[in-house]
Amino acid sequence: SQQGEEDPQALSIQEGENATMNCSYKTSINNLQWYRQNSGRGLVHLILIRSNEREKHSGRLRVTLDTSKKSSSLLITASRAADTASYFCATGGTGANNLFFGTGTRLTVIP
Amino acid sequence: SQTIHQWPATLVQPVGSPLSLECTVEGTSNPNLYWYRQAAGRGLQLLFYSVGIGQISSEVPQNLSASRPQDRQFILSSKKLLLSDSGFYLCAWSVGRQPQHFGDGTRLSIL
């Protein structure tokens, strides 16, 4: 399967702390994307990192990609209660723009 | 700007009844269109994708079908719903290799 797997499945932290989520995948990729999903809503794209990139930043988000280990991490710094959501990694193959989603990490930020 | 509309937001249907979920995109031409299903607390499973009018690719065998009668309209259908068709259905669009943009989903409950 090309699906990614996030780790941990659930994470609970205090507001202001950093949150780190990991994603592992199995096949060669063109890019890896992270999405966020608030409860009962659609997914919102956060950041895309290409296979030839190792690190990318966007605001309080930092994503790393290690293609040799087929893994990625998403770091949210100085977390806020509004960051409470599920976070998914999705891998894009070398062919059509189909994405393969992991099972997600449910992040709870306690005020 | 581009927007995606998905309706209805919630739907309760009896087993054996037909289904029609509609998704429309505004503000872009010739988008790739996708239907996903998300089981409770799980990741997304790609059901169908379309790269153009009348072009539908199915990712998994199932009780559902999809159609794209117009460039920016994507419809998910079933002739007879099963209990296992319950879930959260998400429509998405993308252009080229850009990230996917999701609708707010339809929560389908089969009784």
Short mmCIF file of C-alpha atoms in Angstrom, two decimals:
data_model
loop_
_atom_site.label_atom_id
_atom_site.label_comp_id
_atom_site.label_asym_id
_atom_site.label_seq_id
_atom_site.Cartn_x
_atom_site.Cartn_y
_atom_site.Cartn_z
CA SER A 1 0.00 0.00 0.00
CA GLN A 2 1.17 3.50 -0.66
CA GLN A 3 -0.63 4.87 2.36
CA GLY A 4 1.36 6.76 4.94
CA GLU A 5 1.13 6.03 8.61
CA GLU A 6 1.21 8.75 11.22
CA ASP A 7 2.66 8.42 14.64
CA PRO A 8 1.45 8.95 17.29
CA GLN A 9 -2.24 8.29 16.70
CA ALA A 10 -3.12 10.82 19.38
CA LEU A 11 -1.17 13.58 21.08
CA SER A 12 -2.20 15.84 23.94
CA ILE A 13 -0.08 18.84 24.93
CA GLN A 14 -0.34 22.10 26.84
CA GLU A 15 -0.75 25.36 25.01
CA GLY A 16 2.64 26.85 24.19
CA GLU A 17 4.39 23.51 23.85
CA ASN A 18 5.65 22.13 20.56
CA ALA A 19 3.90 19.24 18.84
CA THR A 20 5.72 16.76 16.65
CA MET A 21 3.98 14.26 14.39
CA ASN A 22 5.68 11.67 12.23
CA CYS A 23 4.72 10.01 8.99
CA SER A 24 6.18 6.93 7.34
CA TYR A 25 5.45 5.70 3.84
CA LYS A 26 6.45 2.78 1.67
CA THR A 27 6.96 3.75 -1.98
CA SER A 28 8.81 6.35 -4.00
CA ILE A 29 7.15 9.73 -3.91
CA ASN A 30 7.04 12.92 -5.90
CA ASN A 31 6.02 14.99 -2.91
CA LEU A 32 4.59 14.70 0.58
CA GLN A 33 1.84 16.93 1.88
CA TRP A 34 0.39 17.63 5.29
CA TYR A 35 -3.27 18.42 5.80
CA ARG A 36 -5.32 19.44 8.78
CA GLN A 37 -8.90 18.43 9.53
CA ASN A 38 -11.10 20.03 12.15
CA SER A 39 -13.74 17.72 13.53
CA GLY A 40 -16.49 17.02 10.98
CA ARG A 41 -14.97 19.26 8.31
CA GLY A 42 -12.99 18.90 5.14
CA LEU A 43 -9.21 18.82 4.97
CA VAL A 44 -7.14 21.95 4.63
CA HIS A 45 -3.76 21.85 2.95
CA LEU A 46 -0.91 23.01 5.19
CA ILE A 47 2.37 22.44 3.41
CA LEU A 48 3.93 20.49 0.54
CA ILE A 49 7.50 19.28 0.48
CA ARG A 50 9.01 17.90 -2.69
CA SER A 51 11.10 14.76 -2.80
CA ASN A 52 14.28 16.77 -3.43
CA GLU A 53 13.69 19.01 -0.40
CA ARG A 54 14.75 18.15 3.14
CA GLU A 55 13.09 20.86 5.19
CA LYS A 56 10.40 23.47 4.73
CA HIS A 57 8.91 26.16 6.94
CA SER A 58 5.57 27.93 6.93
CA GLY A 59 4.79 30.17 9.88
CA ARG A 60 4.81 27.97 12.99
CA LEU A 61 5.05 24.82 10.89
CA ARG A 62 8.26 22.99 10.10
CA VAL A 63 8.29 19.90 7.91
CA THR A 64 11.21 17.59 7.32
CA LEU A 65 11.53 14.82 4.77
CA ASP A 66 13.99 11.93 4.79
CA THR A 67 13.51 9.95 1.59
CA SER A 68 16.16 7.41 2.60
CA LYS A 69 14.07 6.50 5.64
CA LYS A 70 10.76 7.17 3.86
CA SER A 71 9.64 9.40 6.69
CA SER A 72 8.52 12.93 7.37
CA SER A 73 7.79 14.98 10.45
CA LEU A 74 5.55 17.94 11.12
CA LEU A 75 6.48 20.27 13.96
CA ILE A 76 4.04 22.86 15.24
CA THR A 77 5.80 25.34 17.48
CA ALA A 78 4.19 27.34 20.28
CA SER A 79 0.92 25.46 19.96
CA ARG A 80 -2.45 27.12 20.48
CA ALA A 81 -5.81 25.70 21.44
CA ALA A 82 -6.95 26.45 17.88
CA ASP A 83 -4.39 23.94 16.60
CA THR A 84 -6.56 21.15 18.00
CA ALA A 85 -7.39 18.99 14.97
CA SER A 86 -6.38 15.83 13.15
CA TYR A 87 -3.30 16.02 10.99
CA PHE A 88 -2.73 13.81 7.97
CA CYS A 89 0.23 13.20 5.75
CA ALA A 90 -0.41 12.37 2.11
CA THR A 91 2.03 11.08 -0.41
CA GLY A 92 1.92 11.91 -4.08
CA GLY A 93 3.27 9.41 -6.55
CA THR A 94 5.19 10.00 -9.74
CA GLY A 95 2.12 9.48 -11.89
CA ALA A 96 -1.27 11.15 -11.67
CA ASN A 97 -2.05 13.59 -8.88
CA ASN A 98 -3.59 10.97 -6.62
CA LEU A 99 -2.76 11.27 -2.96
CA PHE A 100 -2.54 8.47 -0.46
CA PHE A 101 -3.48 9.53 3.04
CA GLY A 102 -2.35 8.16 6.35
CA THR A 103 -4.64 7.48 9.28
CA GLY A 104 -3.84 10.77 10.99
CA THR A 105 -2.66 12.11 14.32
CA ARG A 106 -5.31 13.62 16.56
CA LEU A 107 -3.77 16.61 18.31
CA THR A 108 -5.36 18.14 21.38
CA VAL A 109 -3.93 21.39 22.70
CA ILE A 110 -5.07 22.12 26.24
CA PRO A 111 -5.50 25.82 27.07
CA SER B 1 -11.11 32.73 -6.13
CA GLN B 2 -11.88 29.06 -6.32
CA THR B 3 -14.57 27.47 -4.20
CA ILE B 4 -15.95 23.98 -3.82
CA HIS B 5 -19.50 23.18 -2.80
CA GLN B 6 -20.63 19.84 -1.55
CA TRP B 7 -24.14 18.89 -0.49
CA PRO B 8 -25.99 17.81 1.44
CA ALA B 9 -23.98 18.20 4.65
CA THR B 10 -25.73 15.29 6.33
CA LEU B 11 -27.91 12.53 4.97
CA VAL B 12 -29.75 9.64 6.57
CA GLN B 13 -30.88 6.95 4.17
CA PRO B 14 -32.45 3.49 4.57
CA VAL B 15 -30.66 0.40 3.33
CA GLY B 16 -31.50 -0.28 -0.29
CA SER B 17 -32.31 3.31 -1.18
CA PRO B 18 -30.49 5.22 -3.95
CA LEU B 19 -27.89 7.91 -3.37
CA SER B 20 -26.77 11.02 -5.15
CA LEU B 21 -24.16 13.37 -3.71
CA GLU B 22 -23.14 16.39 -5.68
CA CYS B 23 -19.96 18.43 -5.77
CA THR B 24 -19.32 21.56 -7.81
CA VAL B 25 -16.24 23.70 -8.20
CA GLU B 26 -16.16 27.37 -9.12
CA GLY B 27 -13.37 29.61 -10.29
CA THR B 28 -11.22 27.09 -12.15
CA SER B 29 -11.35 25.15 -15.40
CA ASN B 30 -10.66 21.49 -16.12
CA PRO B 31 -9.84 20.55 -12.53
CA ASN B 32 -9.00 17.07 -11.38
CA LEU B 33 -11.87 15.93 -9.19
CA TYR B 34 -11.86 13.34 -6.41
CA TRP B 35 -14.29 11.49 -4.15
CA TYR B 36 -12.97 10.12 -0.85
CA ARG B 37 -14.60 8.22 1.98
CA GLN B 38 -13.47 8.54 5.57
CA ALA B 39 -14.54 6.00 8.18
CA ALA B 40 -14.87 7.28 11.73
CA GLY B 41 -11.46 8.14 13.18
CA ARG B 42 -9.65 6.92 10.09
CA GLY B 43 -7.80 8.27 7.10
CA LEU B 44 -9.19 8.94 3.67
CA GLN B 45 -9.81 6.28 1.08
CA LEU B 46 -9.83 7.45 -2.53
CA LEU B 47 -12.94 6.17 -4.28
CA PHE B 48 -12.93 7.89 -7.68
CA TYR B 49 -11.01 10.52 -9.53
CA SER B 50 -11.62 12.30 -12.81
CA VAL B 51 -9.25 14.23 -15.07
CA GLY B 52 -11.98 15.44 -17.45
CA ILE B 53 -15.64 15.28 -18.46
CA GLY B 54 -16.80 11.69 -18.70
CA GLN B 55 -13.44 10.34 -17.52
CA ILE B 56 -13.79 8.39 -14.28
CA SER B 57 -11.25 6.13 -12.63
CA SER B 58 -12.27 3.84 -9.81
CA GLU B 59 -9.77 2.98 -7.11
CA VAL B 60 -11.69 0.30 -5.25
CA PRO B 61 -14.49 -2.06 -6.23
CA GLN B 62 -17.64 -1.09 -4.44
CA ASN B 63 -21.31 -0.35 -4.47
CA LEU B 64 -20.82 3.22 -5.65
CA SER B 65 -20.34 4.95 -8.98
CA ALA B 66 -19.29 8.42 -10.05
CA SER B 67 -20.08 10.65 -12.99
CA ARG B 68 -18.80 13.96 -14.32
CA PRO B 69 -21.50 15.41 -16.56
CA GLN B 70 -19.91 18.86 -16.64
CA ASP B 71 -16.38 20.18 -16.27
CA ARG B 72 -16.86 21.31 -12.69
CA GLN B 73 -19.51 18.89 -11.48
CA PHE B 74 -18.81 15.55 -9.86
CA ILE B 75 -21.56 13.22 -8.68
CA LEU B 76 -21.34 10.17 -6.43
CA SER B 77 -24.18 7.68 -6.78
CA SER B 78 -25.50 4.36 -5.70
CA LYS B 79 -28.53 2.40 -6.86
CA LYS B 80 -28.95 0.52 -3.57
CA LEU B 81 -27.15 1.59 -0.43
CA LEU B 82 -25.60 -0.92 1.96
CA LEU B 83 -24.95 -0.47 5.67
CA SER B 84 -21.23 -0.47 4.88
CA ASP B 85 -21.67 2.66 2.76
CA SER B 86 -22.01 4.78 5.90
CA GLY B 87 -19.22 7.29 6.33
CA PHE B 88 -17.99 10.78 5.69
CA TYR B 89 -17.70 11.55 1.97
CA LEU B 90 -15.36 14.25 0.80
CA CYS B 91 -15.00 15.82 -2.61
CA ALA B 92 -11.78 17.54 -3.64
CA TRP B 93 -10.27 19.31 -6.63
CA SER B 94 -6.80 20.09 -7.85
CA VAL B 95 -5.05 21.50 -10.87
CA GLY B 96 -1.92 19.84 -12.18
CA ARG B 97 0.31 18.78 -9.31
CA GLN B 98 -0.95 21.47 -6.96
CA PRO B 99 -2.40 20.49 -3.57
CA GLN B 100 -5.96 19.27 -3.35
CA HIS B 101 -8.74 21.45 -1.98
CA PHE B 102 -11.57 19.81 -0.10
CA GLY B 103 -15.25 20.46 0.39
CA ASP B 104 -16.82 20.29 3.83
CA GLY B 105 -18.04 16.75 3.34
CA THR B 106 -21.30 14.82 3.58
CA ARG B 107 -21.95 12.63 6.58
CA LEU B 108 -23.96 9.67 5.34
CA SER B 109 -25.74 7.38 7.79
CA ILE B 110 -27.43 4.23 6.58
CA LEU B 111 -30.21 2.81 8.72
#
